[in-house]
mmCIF file of C-alpha atoms and ligand atoms in Angstrom:
data_model
loop_
_atom_site.group_PDB
_atom_site.id
_atom_site.type_symbol
_atom_site.label_atom_id
_atom_site.label_comp_id
_atom_site.label_asym_id
_atom_site.label_seq_id
_atom_site.Cartn_x
_atom_site.Cartn_y
_atom_site.Cartn_z
ATOM 1 C CA MET A 1 17.766 247.795 64.956
ATOM 2 C CA HIS A 2 19.703 247.759 67.821
ATOM 3 C CA THR A 3 23.042 249.343 67.263
ATOM 4 C CA THR A 4 25.812 249.124 70.372
ATOM 5 C CA SER A 5 29.603 250.929 69.067
ATOM 6 C CA GLY A 6 32.924 249.904 67.476
ATOM 7 C CA PRO A 7 34.087 246.989 65.457
ATOM 8 C CA GLU A 8 29.831 244.598 64.943
ATOM 9 C CA LEU A 9 28.855 241.767 64.173
ATOM 10 C CA GLU A 10 25.234 241.791 62.597
ATOM 11 C CA VAL A 11 22.986 238.665 63.945
ATOM 12 C CA SER A 12 19.884 237.872 63.238
ATOM 13 C CA ILE A 13 17.845 235.797 66.032
ATOM 14 C CA TRP A 14 14.619 234.253 65.963
ATOM 15 C CA ARG A 15 12.356 235.906 68.330
ATOM 16 C CA GLY A 16 8.364 233.517 69.622
ATOM 17 C CA GLY A 17 6.727 230.739 69.189
ATOM 18 C CA ALA A 18 6.532 228.986 65.092
ATOM 19 C CA GLU A 19 4.887 232.022 63.897
ATOM 20 C CA GLY A 20 7.619 234.278 64.969
ATOM 21 C CA GLY A 21 10.153 236.219 62.377
ATOM 22 C CA PHE A 22 13.758 237.179 63.153
ATOM 23 C CA ALA A 23 14.923 240.441 65.069
ATOM 24 C CA THR A 24 18.148 242.005 64.349
ATOM 25 C CA TYR A 25 20.852 243.325 66.212
ATOM 26 C CA ARG A 26 24.123 244.543 65.946
ATOM 27 C CA VAL A 27 26.857 243.736 69.308
ATOM 28 C CA PRO A 28 30.492 243.945 69.151
ATOM 29 C CA ARG A 29 33.532 241.845 67.798
ATOM 30 C CA ARG A 30 35.440 240.242 70.482
ATOM 31 C CA GLU A 31 38.472 237.899 69.801
ATOM 32 C CA ASP A 32 37.201 233.867 69.907
ATOM 33 C CA GLN A 33 34.284 234.712 70.718
ATOM 34 C CA THR A 34 31.192 231.813 70.004
ATOM 35 C CA VAL A 35 27.525 231.843 68.939
ATOM 36 C CA LEU A 36 26.809 231.523 71.940
ATOM 37 C CA ASP A 37 28.304 233.904 73.621
ATOM 38 C CA VAL A 38 26.906 236.075 70.827
ATOM 39 C CA VAL A 39 23.095 234.927 72.332
ATOM 40 C CA THR A 40 24.130 235.762 75.582
ATOM 41 C CA GLU A 41 25.503 239.614 74.737
ATOM 42 C CA VAL A 42 22.317 240.534 73.263
ATOM 43 C CA GLN A 43 19.725 238.892 75.985
ATOM 44 C CA ARG A 44 22.243 240.659 78.962
ATOM 45 C CA HIS A 45 22.437 244.248 76.788
ATOM 46 C CA LEU A 46 19.758 244.691 74.664
ATOM 47 C CA GLU A 47 17.093 241.759 74.807
ATOM 48 C CA PRO A 48 16.617 240.289 78.508
ATOM 49 C CA ASP A 49 13.679 238.452 77.782
ATOM 50 C CA LEU A 50 15.042 236.530 74.994
ATOM 51 C CA ALA A 51 15.563 232.679 75.921
ATOM 52 C CA TYR A 52 17.813 230.116 74.858
ATOM 53 C CA ARG A 53 19.778 226.908 76.603
ATOM 54 C CA PHE A 54 22.872 226.696 78.147
ATOM 55 C CA ALA A 55 24.639 224.854 80.862
ATOM 56 C CA CYS A 56 28.021 224.416 80.392
ATOM 57 C CA ARG A 57 29.515 226.778 77.565
ATOM 58 C CA VAL A 58 31.993 223.676 76.898
ATOM 59 C CA GLY A 59 30.905 221.591 75.009
ATOM 60 C CA VAL A 60 29.492 218.576 77.918
ATOM 61 C CA CYS A 61 26.142 218.964 78.797
ATOM 62 C CA GLY A 62 24.454 219.443 74.726
ATOM 63 C CA SER A 63 21.749 221.979 75.602
ATOM 64 C CA CYS A 64 22.887 224.567 74.111
ATOM 65 C CA ALA A 65 22.545 223.329 69.622
ATOM 66 C CA MET A 66 21.085 226.206 67.532
ATOM 67 C CA THR A 67 20.582 226.820 64.324
ATOM 68 C CA VAL A 68 23.611 229.027 62.632
ATOM 69 C CA ASN A 69 23.655 229.900 58.953
ATOM 70 C CA GLY A 70 21.402 227.792 58.436
ATOM 71 C CA ARG A 71 23.036 224.211 59.904
ATOM 72 C CA PRO A 72 22.324 222.179 63.422
ATOM 73 C CA ARG A 73 25.066 222.771 65.917
ATOM 74 C CA TRP A 74 26.425 223.633 69.475
ATOM 75 C CA THR A 75 26.809 227.310 70.170
ATOM 76 C CA CYS A 76 29.254 227.422 72.538
ATOM 77 C CA ARG A 77 32.780 225.885 71.253
ATOM 78 C CA THR A 78 30.923 227.614 68.269
ATOM 79 C CA HIS A 79 33.675 230.342 66.737
ATOM 80 C CA VAL A 80 31.947 232.595 64.973
ATOM 81 C CA ALA A 81 34.908 233.752 62.764
ATOM 82 C CA LYS A 82 34.203 230.453 61.249
ATOM 83 C CA VAL A 83 30.910 230.814 60.712
ATOM 84 C CA ALA A 84 29.859 234.632 60.192
ATOM 85 C CA ARG A 85 29.455 235.240 57.189
ATOM 86 C CA GLY A 86 30.089 239.047 55.448
ATOM 87 C CA GLY A 87 30.024 239.643 59.188
ATOM 88 C CA ARG A 88 26.944 237.777 59.655
ATOM 89 C CA LEU A 89 24.679 235.786 61.659
ATOM 90 C CA ARG A 90 21.228 234.295 61.823
ATOM 91 C CA VAL A 91 20.792 232.310 65.009
ATOM 92 C CA ALA A 92 17.148 230.249 64.746
ATOM 93 C CA PRO A 93 16.252 227.536 67.021
ATOM 94 C CA LEU A 94 16.373 223.472 65.781
ATOM 95 C CA ALA A 95 14.876 222.499 62.875
ATOM 96 C CA ASN A 96 12.795 219.174 63.155
ATOM 97 C CA LEU A 97 11.041 220.250 67.491
ATOM 98 C CA PRO A 98 8.532 222.600 67.771
ATOM 99 C CA VAL A 99 9.405 225.686 69.372
ATOM 100 C CA ILE A 100 8.964 227.462 72.289
ATOM 101 C CA ARG A 101 9.199 230.486 72.299
ATOM 102 C CA ASP A 102 12.262 232.242 70.708
ATOM 103 C CA LEU A 103 15.336 229.870 70.512
ATOM 104 C CA VAL A 104 14.221 227.170 72.803
ATOM 105 C CA THR A 105 12.498 224.088 71.123
ATOM 106 C CA ASP A 106 10.381 221.278 73.232
ATOM 107 C CA MET A 107 12.674 218.046 73.514
ATOM 108 C CA GLY A 108 9.834 215.532 74.709
ATOM 109 C CA GLY A 109 9.682 214.230 71.514
ATOM 110 C CA PHE A 110 12.825 213.533 70.704
ATOM 111 C CA PHE A 111 13.649 212.066 75.040
ATOM 112 C CA GLU A 112 9.836 210.550 74.780
ATOM 113 C CA ALA A 113 11.952 208.749 71.355
ATOM 114 C CA TRP A 114 14.707 206.850 74.021
ATOM 115 C CA GLN A 115 11.744 205.422 75.612
ATOM 116 C CA ARG A 116 10.342 203.835 72.600
ATOM 117 C CA ALA A 117 13.740 203.013 70.828
ATOM 118 C CA GLY A 118 14.487 200.642 74.856
ATOM 119 C CA GLY A 119 17.356 203.691 75.030
ATOM 120 C CA ARG A 120 17.413 203.352 79.665
ATOM 121 C CA HIS A 121 19.084 200.530 80.902
ATOM 122 C CA ALA A 122 18.249 197.865 82.268
ATOM 123 C CA PRO A 123 20.819 196.375 85.081
ATOM 124 C CA SER A 124 21.674 192.916 84.285
ATOM 125 C CA ALA A 125 23.093 192.291 87.826
ATOM 126 C CA THR A 126 23.027 193.101 90.927
ATOM 127 C CA ARG A 127 24.276 196.052 93.395
ATOM 128 C CA ALA A 128 25.859 192.768 95.596
ATOM 129 C CA ALA A 129 27.443 191.201 91.452
ATOM 130 C CA PRO A 130 30.915 192.245 91.543
ATOM 131 C CA PRO A 131 31.723 194.151 88.897
ATOM 132 C CA ALA A 132 31.347 192.943 85.346
ATOM 133 C CA THR A 133 34.501 192.669 83.597
ATOM 134 C CA VAL A 134 34.132 193.498 79.510
ATOM 135 C CA PRO A 135 36.523 193.407 77.531
ATOM 136 C CA PRO A 136 37.674 196.330 75.239
ATOM 137 C CA HIS A 137 38.709 194.827 72.155
ATOM 138 C CA THR A 138 36.089 192.704 71.644
ATOM 139 C CA PRO A 139 33.532 193.874 69.022
ATOM 140 C CA ALA A 140 30.601 193.961 70.934
ATOM 141 C CA ARG A 141 32.372 196.502 73.375
ATOM 142 C CA ARG A 142 33.687 197.926 70.792
ATOM 143 C CA ALA A 143 30.187 198.919 68.662
ATOM 144 C CA ALA A 144 29.042 200.617 72.031
ATOM 145 C CA ASP A 145 32.818 202.594 72.963
ATOM 146 C CA ALA A 146 32.467 203.858 70.106
ATOM 147 C CA GLY A 147 28.531 205.486 70.499
ATOM 148 C CA ILE A 148 28.297 206.074 74.099
ATOM 149 C CA GLU A 149 29.483 209.693 74.159
ATOM 150 C CA CYS A 150 25.885 211.271 73.238
ATOM 151 C CA ILE A 151 25.663 214.468 74.525
ATOM 152 C CA THR A 152 21.622 215.056 73.819
ATOM 153 C CA CYS A 153 22.284 217.114 71.425
ATOM 154 C CA GLY A 154 19.821 216.965 69.565
ATOM 155 C CA VAL A 155 22.227 218.235 66.178
ATOM 156 C CA CYS A 156 21.349 215.329 64.720
ATOM 157 C CA HIS A 157 17.691 215.034 64.984
ATOM 158 C CA ALA A 158 17.682 218.351 63.313
ATOM 159 C CA ALA A 159 19.963 217.601 60.138
ATOM 160 C CA CYS A 160 17.414 214.573 59.974
ATOM 161 C CA ASP A 161 15.439 215.001 56.594
ATOM 162 C CA VAL A 162 13.848 211.355 57.470
ATOM 163 C CA VAL A 163 12.589 213.101 60.990
ATOM 164 C CA GLY A 164 11.502 215.669 59.487
ATOM 165 C CA TRP A 165 8.445 214.132 57.219
ATOM 166 C CA CYS A 166 8.168 210.571 59.363
ATOM 167 C CA PRO A 167 6.168 211.885 62.903
ATOM 168 C CA GLU A 168 7.133 208.032 64.041
ATOM 169 C CA TYR A 169 10.742 207.275 63.354
ATOM 170 C CA LEU A 170 13.313 207.610 66.152
ATOM 171 C CA GLY A 171 15.391 209.450 65.178
ATOM 172 C CA PRO A 172 19.335 209.601 64.996
ATOM 173 C CA ALA A 173 20.218 209.701 68.657
ATOM 174 C CA ALA A 174 17.550 207.032 69.946
ATOM 175 C CA LEU A 175 19.010 204.482 67.219
ATOM 176 C CA ASN A 176 22.478 204.873 68.044
ATOM 177 C CA ARG A 177 21.639 205.018 71.562
ATOM 178 C CA ALA A 178 19.452 201.641 71.253
ATOM 179 C CA TRP A 179 22.950 200.637 69.277
ATOM 180 C CA THR A 180 25.166 200.873 71.871
ATOM 181 C CA LEU A 181 22.563 198.716 75.075
ATOM 182 C CA VAL A 182 21.817 195.725 71.444
ATOM 183 C CA ASN A 183 26.182 195.528 72.006
ATOM 184 C CA ASP A 184 26.123 195.838 76.571
ATOM 185 C CA VAL A 185 26.469 192.474 77.564
ATOM 186 C CA ARG A 186 25.797 194.019 81.373
ATOM 187 C CA HIS A 187 21.735 195.272 79.865
ATOM 188 C CA ALA A 188 19.335 192.563 80.396
ATOM 189 C CA GLU A 189 17.281 193.927 77.816
ATOM 190 C CA ARG A 190 18.953 193.603 74.356
ATOM 191 C CA ALA A 191 16.384 191.238 72.624
ATOM 192 C CA GLY A 192 13.365 193.865 73.644
ATOM 193 C CA ALA A 193 16.017 197.805 72.497
ATOM 194 C CA LEU A 194 16.763 195.141 69.270
ATOM 195 C CA ARG A 195 12.690 194.168 69.040
ATOM 196 C CA ALA A 196 12.115 198.369 69.971
ATOM 197 C CA VAL A 197 13.995 198.622 67.154
ATOM 198 C CA ALA A 198 12.934 196.721 64.553
ATOM 199 C CA ARG A 199 9.211 197.906 64.340
ATOM 200 C CA ASP A 200 7.477 200.548 62.197
ATOM 201 C CA GLY A 201 10.221 203.962 62.383
ATOM 202 C CA GLY A 202 12.296 202.591 63.798
ATOM 203 C CA CYS A 203 16.389 201.016 62.129
ATOM 204 C CA GLN A 204 14.603 200.211 58.721
ATOM 205 C CA THR A 205 13.173 204.094 58.144
ATOM 206 C CA CYS A 206 16.474 205.655 57.906
ATOM 207 C CA HIS A 207 17.832 206.665 54.246
ATOM 208 C CA THR A 208 22.007 206.572 55.092
ATOM 209 C CA HIS A 209 22.253 209.470 54.050
ATOM 210 C CA GLY A 210 24.718 210.679 56.229
ATOM 211 C CA SER A 211 23.500 213.782 57.742
ATOM 212 C CA CYS A 212 23.372 213.290 61.143
ATOM 213 C CA SER A 213 27.725 211.385 60.806
ATOM 214 C CA GLU A 214 27.645 214.629 59.018
ATOM 215 C CA HIS A 215 26.285 217.226 61.600
ATOM 216 C CA CYS A 216 27.718 215.590 65.485
ATOM 217 C CA PRO A 217 29.635 217.916 66.814
ATOM 218 C CA VAL A 218 30.997 215.496 69.008
ATOM 219 C CA GLY A 219 32.184 212.984 65.824
ATOM 220 C CA LEU A 220 30.145 210.100 66.719
ATOM 221 C CA ASP A 221 28.320 208.115 63.993
ATOM 222 C CA PRO A 222 24.949 207.584 64.687
ATOM 223 C CA SER A 223 24.516 206.279 60.245
ATOM 224 C CA ALA A 224 27.445 203.583 61.490
ATOM 225 C CA ALA A 225 25.123 202.871 64.363
ATOM 226 C CA ILE A 226 21.869 202.939 62.670
ATOM 227 C CA ALA A 227 23.329 200.348 59.734
ATOM 228 C CA GLY A 228 24.448 198.174 62.686
ATOM 229 C CA LEU A 229 21.368 197.490 63.980
ATOM 230 C CA LYS A 230 19.478 197.226 60.640
ATOM 231 C CA ARG A 231 21.911 193.803 60.250
ATOM 232 C CA MET A 232 20.811 192.973 64.261
ATOM 233 C CA THR A 233 17.561 193.172 63.358
ATOM 234 C CA LEU A 234 17.906 191.513 60.009
ATOM 235 C CA LEU A 235 19.916 188.836 61.016
ATOM 236 C CA GLY A 236 17.313 188.376 63.915
ATOM 237 C CA LEU A 237 14.188 188.319 61.605
ATOM 238 C CA LEU A 238 16.129 185.443 59.991
ATOM 239 C CA ARG A 239 16.286 183.374 62.730
ATOM 240 C CA ARG A 240 13.135 183.665 63.340
ATOM 241 C CA GLU A 241 14.768 184.976 66.887
ATOM 242 C CA LEU A 242 12.992 188.237 66.761
ATOM 243 C CA ARG A 243 8.895 188.784 67.024
ATOM 244 C CA PRO A 244 7.009 192.300 65.672
HETATM 245 S S1 SF4 B 1 21.643 208.684 57.379
HETATM 246 FE FE1 SF4 B 1 19.517 207.871 58.332
HETATM 247 S S2 SF4 B 1 19.737 208.988 60.219
HETATM 248 FE FE2 SF4 B 1 21.417 209.965 59.652
HETATM 249 S S3 SF4 B 1 20.223 212.091 58.787
HETATM 250 FE FE3 SF4 B 1 20.111 209.481 57.099
HETATM 251 S S4 SF4 B 1 18.148 208.844 57.636
HETATM 252 FE FE4 SF4 B 1 18.082 210.384 59.386
HETATM 253 S S1 SF4 B 2 24.224 211.690 67.995
HETATM 254 FE FE1 SF4 B 2 25.945 213.179 68.351
HETATM 255 S S2 SF4 B 2 24.900 214.861 67.704
HETATM 256 FE FE2 SF4 B 2 23.238 213.170 68.079
HETATM 257 S S3 SF4 B 2 22.052 213.724 70.042
HETATM 258 FE FE3 SF4 B 2 24.472 212.869 69.789
HETATM 259 S S4 SF4 B 2 26.037 213.852 70.203
HETATM 260 FE FE4 SF4 B 2 24.575 215.622 69.071
HETATM 261 S S1 FES B 3 26.131 224.562 76.563
HETATM 262 FE FE1 FES B 3 26.897 222.842 77.341
HETATM 263 S S2 FES B 3 27.673 221.972 75.095
HETATM 264 FE FE2 FES B 3 27.047 223.809 74.970
#
């Protein structure tokens, strides 16, 4: 165990790959300290080769998510005072993603699911066209707006049991993205996006237990978005507008 002087916090951090283990450190307690501050303190003063990700430090980029005392969280906006248990922290990589090293996971599968869910915007107008007018009060605009602020942190993906046992499941973040696009009247591939989420591993695989929405740090509701996709795909199938 590594030690420092003064009021301290005991922090166990995952080291190594999937077969690694926890190493324990003592770091100074500081006012308004975040979990990301603690990890940075360890990296700067005790373990220079500790691997972890962050960029903005203010809850915008979505790169700093980790498992903190068993729960997925954005670490730059998570204060130690809120989550430390008995002066202790346990920090691990996000669940449901392969570990590259220490606190860094491979997000490739997460973003690949976005692609499979038809998550890339396809403009329906040319650059020369005037800006589209989308009235803010329409149900479709409201539905799209409600899910648009996703920061791709992967917290919901890590919190979802179904992602853990069903590798082909698209997961809450990709499906939330698809929901914003099928409600975006400017998107040229709305039927294609709906077809993509109607396949095996799509929206019908969700068990609606809401863990994704409970954990989303920016207050999005992927579970509600998925419920919307379920309704829309079912309607499309009944109307024979959707062919697998
Ligand atoms: S509601 Fe669906 S996507 Fe969200 S955590 Fe549950 S199974 Fe996963
Ligand atoms: S829906 Fe929320 S938890 Fe999931 S990736 Fe987006 S911001 Fe993160
Ligand atoms: S470092 Fe950007 S969201 Fe935490």
